[in-house]
Amino acid sequence: MGNGYAGKILKIDLSRKDEISTDPLDMKFAKKFLGGKGFGAKLLYDLLPPKTDPYSPKNPIMYVTGPLTGTLAPCIRYCLVTKSPLTNTFNDTYAGGDFGQELKYAGYDVVIISGKAKKPVYLQIFDDDIQIKDAQHLWGLNTYEIYDVLKSEVNEKTAKVSCIGPAGENLVKFALVDCDLHRQAGRGGAGAVMGSKNLKAVVVRGTNGISVADYDRLEKEVQKISHDMGITDKFFAPKLQAGGTPAIVDFSNEEAVLPYKNFQDQTSDIAENLNDKGQRKSFWLREYGCFACPLHCSKIGMIKKGPYKGTVCDTVEYENVGLLGTNCAVGNVDALAYSQNLCDRLGLDAITTGNIVGFTMECFEKGIITKKDLGGLDLSFGNWKNMMELINMIAYRKGIGNILAEGVMRAAKKIGKGTENFAIHIKGLESPAWAPRGTPGVGLALMTADRGGCHQRSNPVGLEVFGLAWPGGYPTERVSIKGKPDLVIWEQHHYAALYSLLMCEIFSHAGITNESYASLFSAVTGWDATYSSLLSEYGERIWNITRMFNWREGFQREHDTVPPRFKEPLPSGPAKGHKFTDEDINKMLDEYYSKRGWDEQGKPTKEKLIELGLDSMASD
Amino acid sequence: MVRQRVEGFFDLCTGCRICELVCSQKKLGMYKPRYAAIEIELKSEGMAAIPSLCVQCEDPHCMKSCIYGAIEKDEKMGIVRIIREKCTGCEMCIKACPINGAIKIDPASNKALKCDICDGDPACVKFCPTEAVKLIKIGGQ
Amino acid sequence: MKVKIFFFSPLRQILGLKETDIELPEGATVANLFEELSTRFGEPVKKYIFDGMTGRPRGYLLYQVGKKNQSTSYKIDTKLKDGEKLAIMSPPMGG
């Protein structure tokens, strides 16, 4: 009887070609850390000496799957785990598609890649046949070009590829890892770490199968989920199904949480061009589903007119609408679609890129950066033509692109002249398209997220705006800080546990019940679990590991804060005037730390770590 | 004479591969989509996902090219079946079949596998979230 | 004229109701519908539909159902049509 795991960990040292080994997956370890984020957190903590340079050969990049990956459980992804060159924090970044599944079929739950190749290489994983192959002829190819070349080179059109683009090769600190087709592990610069290892791509083919504990139960649960999604309860699923994540744009814009002009405001009149309706009209052709996903929120199509006509694009996801779109005041949906596609091809995280372009536009508007600095470009807000040029400059580190490629925190430091006041990042990770003024819970979530300014560790915006209770919790008032630490703690445990099962957070908002995740988990592994046991057992444990990792890297209370812009009053929208005061920030942090069993600097206490079964970390 | 087959519709297919998963589980006892009797192929930079599988030919090339008599036609049901006991995994049926991915040989058993419409109740049809695979009946009563 | 409203989480739980028909005068807008709903169902619906701070009705809540590939939310001044089927959505998250 299977339990969903493939059963092996593959270890590769690129510095030494003969150092390829496999370890059996220890089931005690699996049961304690689940998979995905949990595996990644524990492995990185144990493998990486503190304060190691992220570009050091010692910093591993790990492809991590989980027990549900490759089974019928709907929309389960895989993640890449490494120390981020952008933030120096723990970094876990997720992608859908079907690359992770293929890794499982090849027989591996985790692939740990360390070392550094002398020349560009790619890694070929065909079941037990592991080869490190020359990739000098692939160096310089963009992420779309490489697939056909590589697949015909290994003579296997059904192989799956994960790769970096020029940005990763050039060590742009927010380079992504692209997985075929059209899926990206975007945030935190995993692509730059791959680039630092001279690793251009990983190509994998698996011919094994995955067996689970209870096929009937799994099938019944999947049918129940489809039913829940389609016709019962939360009707958000059909909306997401038809409109994808840009269907959220209207909500976000009306409630004023959608960044505009480098977060100067949080609502604008251009957003409605960029929502699902605008995109459908502009270029959508068909719906695209990630592996085993009945929701298929993604769309794919072709730009029909203008300078970018003929370009095949996928949905401009909500985040990219907010950053490359409204944040840069770009209201032209064709241009927006192309800019996202350009980021994907070059291998740039589109969220960070949109944030940085917005920052540069504000510098230009304020006269801090001039046409001369930009090689003659007029970079006024909304100038999408020149935005494309700037994106290219960043990926190839040309001109000012060389400074911007370091991320907004370092760029602002270098440029100076007060630009640090409008560099919108937390711990070096550029803020996502959930602008937090007016929803203090979102602010606390961003402040305390383990990889910096990230909305995927907790994003309580919906519950805050509607004043709704979370499971087992209570309702809160939108702009009040009261209750927000409780709300954020619950969500962080929720995401930490479910990301260890590699859940897709879009799917999780589409009507699947929380109990269904526990049921999927039990059906696959044969281990008993309920939703609340997953959170209390795994969620809190895993959240504390990543906190300890960051603590060891030198992060503490002073880093848990919001950028200065969010301390200025919000100019418009329903929560007009709201800002983050130091008093509010401190109050929320005090309560958050104390409820977590952390000291006043935000370090998990010995007692807490022992309580969570993390004895080995208790003396660190 | 009855003919029936599972037919794929690319205009509705999202490429999620749920059909491959359930098919492999029913036929091979585990999730092994690579060797399922249905295959989703992506075309035009992913703009189309095309399900392909056996059409249950009236005059099957695969059957005629099998020298072991391991492929038979069930005229009553209109299904072309592989007799696993007789199959040697020689791949001649794959060579003879013009449809991409319609016949696979699972290396674990070294036996050919193709769609037998689950004897009239195909799992792929049951689980497809967009009705991109349908059971089609032609003729007969 | 008559429109059909489908309730989803959390209103379905609060009202114990999956769907309802609402009678409206010809030419009624989304705003009129929201007023009618809060008159009929009172506080819980009112709290959900109208922003507590500004009293502003949330237009994006409403969208048409039953038509493939049409999902865009309504605006507050959108005029409704007789026989339309509409859903009130659950709070969105993620991205």
PDB file of C-alpha atoms in Angstrom, chain A residues 203-448:
ATOM      1  CA  VAL A 203      14.809  18.296 -17.610  1.00  0.00           C
ATOM      2  CA  VAL A 204      12.935  15.381 -16.147  1.00  0.00           C
ATOM      3  CA  ARG A 205      11.093  12.295 -17.305  1.00  0.00           C
ATOM      4  CA  GLY A 206       9.522   9.825 -14.914  1.00  0.00           C
ATOM      5  CA  THR A 207       8.177   6.406 -15.822  1.00  0.00           C
ATOM      6  CA  ASN A 208       7.095   5.243 -12.387  1.00  0.00           C
ATOM      7  CA  GLY A 209       3.719   5.616 -10.769  1.00  0.00           C
ATOM      8  CA  ILE A 210       2.500   6.957  -7.462  1.00  0.00           C
ATOM      9  CA  SER A 211       0.318   4.809  -5.254  1.00  0.00           C
ATOM     10  CA  VAL A 212      -1.854   6.028  -2.435  1.00  0.00           C
ATOM     11  CA  ALA A 213      -3.479   4.487   0.623  1.00  0.00           C
ATOM     12  CA  ASP A 214      -7.132   4.675  -0.369  1.00  0.00           C
ATOM     13  CA  TYR A 215      -8.066   5.275  -4.024  1.00  0.00           C
ATOM     14  CA  ASP A 216     -11.809   5.119  -3.433  1.00  0.00           C
ATOM     15  CA  ARG A 217     -11.730   7.691  -0.693  1.00  0.00           C
ATOM     16  CA  LEU A 218      -9.541   9.972  -2.778  1.00  0.00           C
ATOM     17  CA  GLU A 219     -11.888   9.733  -5.759  1.00  0.00           C
ATOM     18  CA  LYS A 220     -14.943  10.370  -3.625  1.00  0.00           C
ATOM     19  CA  GLU A 221     -13.281  13.399  -2.036  1.00  0.00           C
ATOM     20  CA  VAL A 222     -12.297  14.794  -5.431  1.00  0.00           C
ATOM     21  CA  GLN A 223     -15.872  14.397  -6.654  1.00  0.00           C
ATOM     22  CA  LYS A 224     -17.131  16.109  -3.531  1.00  0.00           C
ATOM     23  CA  ILE A 225     -14.740  19.001  -4.118  1.00  0.00           C
ATOM     24  CA  SER A 226     -15.916  19.423  -7.704  1.00  0.00           C
ATOM     25  CA  HIS A 227     -19.449  19.474  -6.427  1.00  0.00           C
ATOM     26  CA  ASP A 228     -18.631  21.999  -3.711  1.00  0.00           C
ATOM     27  CA  MET A 229     -16.889  24.197  -6.228  1.00  0.00           C
ATOM     28  CA  GLY A 230     -19.491  24.109  -8.922  1.00  0.00           C
ATOM     29  CA  ILE A 231     -22.859  24.319  -7.380  1.00  0.00           C
ATOM     30  CA  THR A 232     -22.765  24.620  -3.664  1.00  0.00           C
ATOM     31  CA  ASP A 233     -21.632  27.061  -1.063  1.00  0.00           C
ATOM     32  CA  LYS A 234     -18.982  29.489  -2.240  1.00  0.00           C
ATOM     33  CA  PHE A 235     -19.932  30.571  -5.689  1.00  0.00           C
ATOM     34  CA  PHE A 236     -16.628  32.237  -6.144  1.00  0.00           C
ATOM     35  CA  ALA A 237     -15.431  29.165  -8.054  1.00  0.00           C
ATOM     36  CA  PRO A 238     -17.431  29.807 -11.233  1.00  0.00           C
ATOM     37  CA  LYS A 239     -16.283  33.379 -11.114  1.00  0.00           C
ATOM     38  CA  LEU A 240     -12.645  32.336 -10.862  1.00  0.00           C
ATOM     39  CA  GLN A 241     -13.233  29.641 -13.443  1.00  0.00           C
ATOM     40  CA  ALA A 242     -14.603  32.103 -15.937  1.00  0.00           C
ATOM     41  CA  GLY A 243     -12.489  35.103 -15.044  1.00  0.00           C
ATOM     42  CA  GLY A 244      -9.338  33.774 -13.408  1.00  0.00           C
ATOM     43  CA  THR A 245      -7.551  35.876 -10.825  1.00  0.00           C
ATOM     44  CA  PRO A 246      -8.184  39.160 -12.706  1.00  0.00           C
ATOM     45  CA  ALA A 247     -11.821  38.684 -11.670  1.00  0.00           C
ATOM     46  CA  ILE A 248     -10.645  39.988  -8.280  1.00  0.00           C
ATOM     47  CA  VAL A 249      -9.531  43.318  -9.751  1.00  0.00           C
ATOM     48  CA  ASP A 250     -12.950  44.966  -9.391  1.00  0.00           C
ATOM     49  CA  PHE A 251     -13.134  44.059  -5.724  1.00  0.00           C
ATOM     50  CA  SER A 252      -9.650  45.265  -5.086  1.00  0.00           C
ATOM     51  CA  ASN A 253     -10.066  48.535  -6.907  1.00  0.00           C
ATOM     52  CA  GLU A 254     -13.399  49.413  -5.325  1.00  0.00           C
ATOM     53  CA  GLU A 255     -12.161  48.565  -1.845  1.00  0.00           C
ATOM     54  CA  ALA A 256      -8.960  50.524  -2.583  1.00  0.00           C
ATOM     55  CA  VAL A 257      -6.321  47.881  -1.966  1.00  0.00           C
ATOM     56  CA  LEU A 258      -4.930  47.893  -5.522  1.00  0.00           C
ATOM     57  CA  PRO A 259      -1.624  49.807  -5.849  1.00  0.00           C
ATOM     58  CA  TYR A 260      -1.602  52.835  -8.135  1.00  0.00           C
ATOM     59  CA  LYS A 261       1.486  54.832  -9.165  1.00  0.00           C
ATOM     60  CA  ASN A 262       3.994  53.124  -6.923  1.00  0.00           C
ATOM     61  CA  PHE A 263       1.468  52.718  -4.094  1.00  0.00           C
ATOM     62  CA  GLN A 264       0.797  56.467  -3.888  1.00  0.00           C
ATOM     63  CA  ASP A 265      -2.876  55.598  -4.019  1.00  0.00           C
ATOM     64  CA  GLN A 266      -4.780  52.323  -3.863  1.00  0.00           C
ATOM     65  CA  THR A 267      -7.517  52.826  -6.406  1.00  0.00           C
ATOM     66  CA  SER A 268      -7.671  54.165  -9.955  1.00  0.00           C
ATOM     67  CA  ASP A 269      -9.927  54.510 -12.985  1.00  0.00           C
ATOM     68  CA  ILE A 270      -7.680  52.440 -15.256  1.00  0.00           C
ATOM     69  CA  ALA A 271      -8.169  49.178 -13.351  1.00  0.00           C
ATOM     70  CA  GLU A 272     -11.388  48.311 -15.125  1.00  0.00           C
ATOM     71  CA  ASN A 273      -9.592  48.073 -18.478  1.00  0.00           C
ATOM     72  CA  LEU A 274      -7.408  45.356 -17.023  1.00  0.00           C
ATOM     73  CA  ASN A 275      -9.921  43.053 -15.337  1.00  0.00           C
ATOM     74  CA  ASP A 276     -11.161  39.726 -16.670  1.00  0.00           C
ATOM     75  CA  LYS A 277     -13.543  41.383 -19.087  1.00  0.00           C
ATOM     76  CA  GLY A 278     -10.809  43.560 -20.564  1.00  0.00           C
ATOM     77  CA  GLN A 279      -8.427  40.663 -20.896  1.00  0.00           C
ATOM     78  CA  ARG A 280     -11.003  38.349 -22.446  1.00  0.00           C
ATOM     79  CA  LYS A 281     -11.781  40.948 -25.065  1.00  0.00           C
ATOM     80  CA  SER A 282      -8.129  41.607 -25.728  1.00  0.00           C
ATOM     81  CA  PHE A 283      -6.640  38.161 -26.086  1.00  0.00           C
ATOM     82  CA  TRP A 284      -8.084  35.162 -24.243  1.00  0.00           C
ATOM     83  CA  LEU A 285      -8.785  32.071 -26.331  1.00  0.00           C
ATOM     84  CA  ARG A 286      -8.992  29.070 -24.062  1.00  0.00           C
ATOM     85  CA  GLU A 287      -8.919  27.972 -20.448  1.00  0.00           C
ATOM     86  CA  TYR A 288      -5.836  26.335 -19.098  1.00  0.00           C
ATOM     87  CA  GLY A 289      -5.733  23.951 -16.160  1.00  0.00           C
ATOM     88  CA  CYS A 290      -2.700  23.054 -14.105  1.00  0.00           C
ATOM     89  CA  PHE A 291      -2.192  19.366 -13.430  1.00  0.00           C
ATOM     90  CA  ALA A 292      -5.321  17.704 -12.030  1.00  0.00           C
ATOM     91  CA  CYS A 293      -7.058  21.046 -11.503  1.00  0.00           C
ATOM     92  CA  PRO A 294     -10.791  21.187 -12.223  1.00  0.00           C
ATOM     93  CA  LEU A 295     -10.855  24.959 -11.663  1.00  0.00           C
ATOM     94  CA  HIS A 296      -8.661  25.950 -14.636  1.00  0.00           C
ATOM     95  CA  CYS A 297      -8.457  29.610 -13.631  1.00  0.00           C
ATOM     96  CA  SER A 298      -5.695  30.327 -16.123  1.00  0.00           C
ATOM     97  CA  LYS A 299      -6.386  31.462 -19.671  1.00  0.00           C
ATOM     98  CA  ILE A 300      -4.244  31.564 -22.738  1.00  0.00           C
ATOM     99  CA  GLY A 301      -4.564  33.478 -25.934  1.00  0.00           C
ATOM    100  CA  MET A 302      -3.012  35.764 -28.470  1.00  0.00           C
ATOM    101  CA  ILE A 303      -2.779  39.542 -28.686  1.00  0.00           C
ATOM    102  CA  LYS A 304      -4.831  40.565 -31.687  1.00  0.00           C
ATOM    103  CA  LYS A 305      -3.756  44.106 -32.489  1.00  0.00           C
ATOM    104  CA  GLY A 306      -1.149  46.780 -31.976  1.00  0.00           C
ATOM    105  CA  PRO A 307       2.628  46.506 -31.806  1.00  0.00           C
ATOM    106  CA  TYR A 308       2.540  43.219 -29.912  1.00  0.00           C
ATOM    107  CA  LYS A 309      -0.017  41.398 -32.053  1.00  0.00           C
ATOM    108  CA  GLY A 310       0.556  37.695 -32.515  1.00  0.00           C
ATOM    109  CA  THR A 311       2.179  37.236 -29.107  1.00  0.00           C
ATOM    110  CA  VAL A 312       0.850  34.189 -27.281  1.00  0.00           C
ATOM    111  CA  CYS A 313       0.127  35.225 -23.695  1.00  0.00           C
ATOM    112  CA  ASP A 314      -1.450  33.709 -20.653  1.00  0.00           C
ATOM    113  CA  THR A 315      -3.720  35.429 -18.151  1.00  0.00           C
ATOM    114  CA  VAL A 316      -2.259  38.532 -16.654  1.00  0.00           C
ATOM    115  CA  GLU A 317      -2.732  37.335 -13.107  1.00  0.00           C
ATOM    116  CA  TYR A 318      -4.193  39.640 -10.495  1.00  0.00           C
ATOM    117  CA  GLU A 319      -0.779  40.435  -9.020  1.00  0.00           C
ATOM    118  CA  ASN A 320       0.640  41.499 -12.337  1.00  0.00           C
ATOM    119  CA  VAL A 321      -2.418  43.593 -13.150  1.00  0.00           C
ATOM    120  CA  GLY A 322      -1.726  45.396  -9.886  1.00  0.00           C
ATOM    121  CA  LEU A 323       2.025  45.825 -10.325  1.00  0.00           C
ATOM    122  CA  LEU A 324       2.857  45.998 -14.039  1.00  0.00           C
ATOM    123  CA  GLY A 325      -0.569  47.524 -14.668  1.00  0.00           C
ATOM    124  CA  THR A 326      -2.032  49.998 -12.209  1.00  0.00           C
ATOM    125  CA  ASN A 327       1.165  50.473 -10.191  1.00  0.00           C
ATOM    126  CA  CYS A 328       2.877  51.748 -13.345  1.00  0.00           C
ATOM    127  CA  ALA A 329      -0.341  53.488 -14.474  1.00  0.00           C
ATOM    128  CA  VAL A 330      -0.470  51.285 -17.558  1.00  0.00           C
ATOM    129  CA  GLY A 331      -4.103  50.987 -18.598  1.00  0.00           C
ATOM    130  CA  ASN A 332      -3.529  49.407 -21.994  1.00  0.00           C
ATOM    131  CA  VAL A 333      -4.379  45.741 -21.634  1.00  0.00           C
ATOM    132  CA  ASP A 334      -2.435  44.597 -24.721  1.00  0.00           C
ATOM    133  CA  ALA A 335       0.700  46.300 -23.425  1.00  0.00           C
ATOM    134  CA  LEU A 336       0.129  44.843 -19.980  1.00  0.00           C
ATOM    135  CA  ALA A 337      -0.208  41.326 -21.397  1.00  0.00           C
ATOM    136  CA  TYR A 338       2.966  41.797 -23.378  1.00  0.00           C
ATOM    137  CA  SER A 339       4.896  43.138 -20.397  1.00  0.00           C
ATOM    138  CA  GLN A 340       4.031  40.081 -18.335  1.00  0.00           C
ATOM    139  CA  ASN A 341       4.998  37.844 -21.216  1.00  0.00           C
ATOM    140  CA  LEU A 342       8.282  39.737 -21.554  1.00  0.00           C
ATOM    141  CA  CYS A 343       9.057  39.218 -17.856  1.00  0.00           C
ATOM    142  CA  ASP A 344       8.310  35.499 -18.202  1.00  0.00           C
ATOM    143  CA  ARG A 345      10.530  35.151 -21.244  1.00  0.00           C
ATOM    144  CA  LEU A 346      13.410  37.037 -19.715  1.00  0.00           C
ATOM    145  CA  GLY A 347      12.924  35.170 -16.460  1.00  0.00           C
ATOM    146  CA  LEU A 348      11.992  38.090 -14.212  1.00  0.00           C
ATOM    147  CA  ASP A 349       9.544  37.981 -11.314  1.00  0.00           C
ATOM    148  CA  ALA A 350       6.752  40.152 -12.708  1.00  0.00           C
ATOM    149  CA  ILE A 351       5.565  41.246  -9.250  1.00  0.00           C
ATOM    150  CA  THR A 352       8.943  42.638  -8.269  1.00  0.00           C
ATOM    151  CA  THR A 353       9.536  44.014 -11.770  1.00  0.00           C
ATOM    152  CA  GLY A 354       6.246  45.938 -11.709  1.00  0.00           C
ATOM    153  CA  ASN A 355       7.076  47.290  -8.283  1.00  0.00           C
ATOM    154  CA  ILE A 356      10.536  48.442  -9.386  1.00  0.00           C
ATOM    155  CA  VAL A 357       9.330  49.979 -12.637  1.00  0.00           C
ATOM    156  CA  GLY A 358       6.738  51.896 -10.583  1.00  0.00           C
ATOM    157  CA  PHE A 359       9.500  53.031  -8.254  1.00  0.00           C
ATOM    158  CA  THR A 360      11.641  54.173 -11.185  1.00  0.00           C
ATOM    159  CA  MET A 361       8.685  56.029 -12.694  1.00  0.00           C
ATOM    160  CA  GLU A 362       8.188  57.880  -9.435  1.00  0.00           C
ATOM    161  CA  CYS A 363      11.907  58.745  -9.349  1.00  0.00           C
ATOM    162  CA  PHE A 364      11.489  60.077 -12.886  1.00  0.00           C
ATOM    163  CA  GLU A 365       8.383  62.049 -11.988  1.00  0.00           C
ATOM    164  CA  LYS A 366      10.224  63.629  -9.060  1.00  0.00           C
ATOM    165  CA  GLY A 367      13.241  64.428 -11.221  1.00  0.00           C
ATOM    166  CA  ILE A 368      15.583  62.193  -9.210  1.00  0.00           C
ATOM    167  CA  ILE A 369      16.229  60.039 -12.246  1.00  0.00           C
ATOM    168  CA  THR A 370      16.390  61.856 -15.574  1.00  0.00           C
ATOM    169  CA  LYS A 371      16.173  60.910 -19.237  1.00  0.00           C
ATOM    170  CA  LYS A 372      19.950  60.954 -19.299  1.00  0.00           C
ATOM    171  CA  ASP A 373      20.155  58.347 -16.523  1.00  0.00           C
ATOM    172  CA  LEU A 374      17.704  56.225 -18.488  1.00  0.00           C
ATOM    173  CA  GLY A 375      19.621  56.310 -21.755  1.00  0.00           C
ATOM    174  CA  GLY A 376      17.144  58.790 -23.263  1.00  0.00           C
ATOM    175  CA  LEU A 377      13.934  57.082 -22.122  1.00  0.00           C
ATOM    176  CA  ASP A 378      10.934  59.109 -21.009  1.00  0.00           C
ATOM    177  CA  LEU A 379       9.685  57.039 -18.123  1.00  0.00           C
ATOM    178  CA  SER A 380       6.578  58.934 -17.095  1.00  0.00           C
ATOM    179  CA  PHE A 381       3.891  56.891 -15.397  1.00  0.00           C
ATOM    180  CA  GLY A 382       1.936  55.014 -18.024  1.00  0.00           C
ATOM    181  CA  ASN A 383       4.616  55.042 -20.715  1.00  0.00           C
ATOM    182  CA  TRP A 384       4.404  51.351 -21.512  1.00  0.00           C
ATOM    183  CA  LYS A 385       6.562  51.478 -24.601  1.00  0.00           C
ATOM    184  CA  ASN A 386       9.555  52.591 -22.595  1.00  0.00           C
ATOM    185  CA  MET A 387       8.598  50.285 -19.749  1.00  0.00           C
ATOM    186  CA  MET A 388       9.369  47.334 -22.063  1.00  0.00           C
ATOM    187  CA  GLU A 389      12.771  48.857 -22.758  1.00  0.00           C
ATOM    188  CA  LEU A 390      13.461  49.238 -19.042  1.00  0.00           C
ATOM    189  CA  ILE A 391      12.438  45.625 -18.385  1.00  0.00           C
ATOM    190  CA  ASN A 392      14.999  44.526 -20.988  1.00  0.00           C
ATOM    191  CA  MET A 393      17.632  46.763 -19.407  1.00  0.00           C
ATOM    192  CA  ILE A 394      16.994  45.139 -16.030  1.00  0.00           C
ATOM    193  CA  ALA A 395      17.231  41.589 -17.350  1.00  0.00           C
ATOM    194  CA  TYR A 396      20.495  42.315 -19.147  1.00  0.00           C
ATOM    195  CA  ARG A 397      21.786  44.701 -16.447  1.00  0.00           C
ATOM    196  CA  LYS A 398      22.241  47.457 -19.009  1.00  0.00           C
ATOM    197  CA  GLY A 399      22.656  51.062 -17.868  1.00  0.00           C
ATOM    198  CA  ILE A 400      20.433  51.862 -14.908  1.00  0.00           C
ATOM    199  CA  GLY A 401      19.071  48.333 -15.201  1.00  0.00           C
ATOM    200  CA  ASN A 402      22.221  47.195 -13.441  1.00  0.00           C
ATOM    201  CA  ILE A 403      21.182  49.089 -10.307  1.00  0.00           C
ATOM    202  CA  LEU A 404      17.503  48.127 -10.516  1.00  0.00           C
ATOM    203  CA  ALA A 405      18.446  44.463 -10.950  1.00  0.00           C
ATOM    204  CA  GLU A 406      19.538  44.498  -7.315  1.00  0.00           C
ATOM    205  CA  GLY A 407      15.937  44.952  -6.138  1.00  0.00           C
ATOM    206  CA  VAL A 408      14.203  48.098  -4.900  1.00  0.00           C
ATOM    207  CA  MET A 409      15.808  48.112  -1.444  1.00  0.00           C
ATOM    208  CA  ARG A 410      19.376  48.161  -2.743  1.00  0.00           C
ATOM    209  CA  ALA A 411      18.500  50.403  -5.699  1.00  0.00           C
ATOM    210  CA  ALA A 412      17.008  53.051  -3.392  1.00  0.00           C
ATOM    211  CA  LYS A 413      20.044  52.880  -1.147  1.00  0.00           C
ATOM    212  CA  LYS A 414      22.332  53.407  -4.105  1.00  0.00           C
ATOM    213  CA  ILE A 415      20.260  56.205  -5.661  1.00  0.00           C
ATOM    214  CA  GLY A 416      19.662  57.910  -2.304  1.00  0.00           C
ATOM    215  CA  LYS A 417      18.017  61.373  -2.352  1.00  0.00           C
ATOM    216  CA  GLY A 418      15.123  60.251  -0.194  1.00  0.00           C
ATOM    217  CA  THR A 419      14.061  57.478  -2.567  1.00  0.00           C
ATOM    218  CA  GLU A 420      14.148  55.033   0.332  1.00  0.00           C
ATOM    219  CA  ASN A 421      10.900  56.633   1.491  1.00  0.00           C
ATOM    220  CA  PHE A 422       9.061  55.305  -1.491  1.00  0.00           C
ATOM    221  CA  ALA A 423      10.863  52.019  -2.030  1.00  0.00           C
ATOM    222  CA  ILE A 424       7.971  49.677  -1.315  1.00  0.00           C
ATOM    223  CA  HIS A 425       9.442  46.511   0.153  1.00  0.00           C
ATOM    224  CA  ILE A 426       9.596  44.549   3.382  1.00  0.00           C
ATOM    225  CA  LYS A 427      12.885  42.850   4.241  1.00  0.00           C
ATOM    226  CA  GLY A 428      13.908  43.503   0.646  1.00  0.00           C
ATOM    227  CA  LEU A 429      10.993  41.702  -1.024  1.00  0.00           C
ATOM    228  CA  GLU A 430       8.930  44.119  -3.066  1.00  0.00           C
ATOM    229  CA  SER A 431       5.325  44.426  -1.864  1.00  0.00           C
ATOM    230  CA  PRO A 432       2.622  42.598  -3.810  1.00  0.00           C
ATOM    231  CA  ALA A 433      -0.620  44.015  -5.210  1.00  0.00           C
ATOM    232  CA  TRP A 434      -2.438  44.034  -1.895  1.00  0.00           C
ATOM    233  CA  ALA A 435      -1.729  47.542  -0.673  1.00  0.00           C
ATOM    234  CA  PRO A 436      -2.253  47.388   3.077  1.00  0.00           C
ATOM    235  CA  ARG A 437      -3.541  50.826   4.054  1.00  0.00           C
ATOM    236  CA  GLY A 438      -7.137  50.365   5.142  1.00  0.00           C
ATOM    237  CA  THR A 439      -6.621  46.730   6.096  1.00  0.00           C
ATOM    238  CA  PRO A 440      -4.129  46.597   9.000  1.00  0.00           C
ATOM    239  CA  GLY A 441      -4.249  42.795   9.109  1.00  0.00           C
ATOM    240  CA  VAL A 442      -2.728  42.741   5.628  1.00  0.00           C
ATOM    241  CA  GLY A 443      -0.026  45.052   6.960  1.00  0.00           C
ATOM    242  CA  LEU A 444       0.768  42.738   9.851  1.00  0.00           C
ATOM    243  CA  ALA A 445       0.796  39.787   7.467  1.00  0.00           C
ATOM    244  CA  LEU A 446       3.328  41.515   5.213  1.00  0.00           C
ATOM    245  CA  MET A 447       5.461  42.617   8.188  1.00  0.00           C
ATOM    246  CA  THR A 448       5.753  39.120   9.577  1.00  0.00           C
TER     247      THR A 448
END
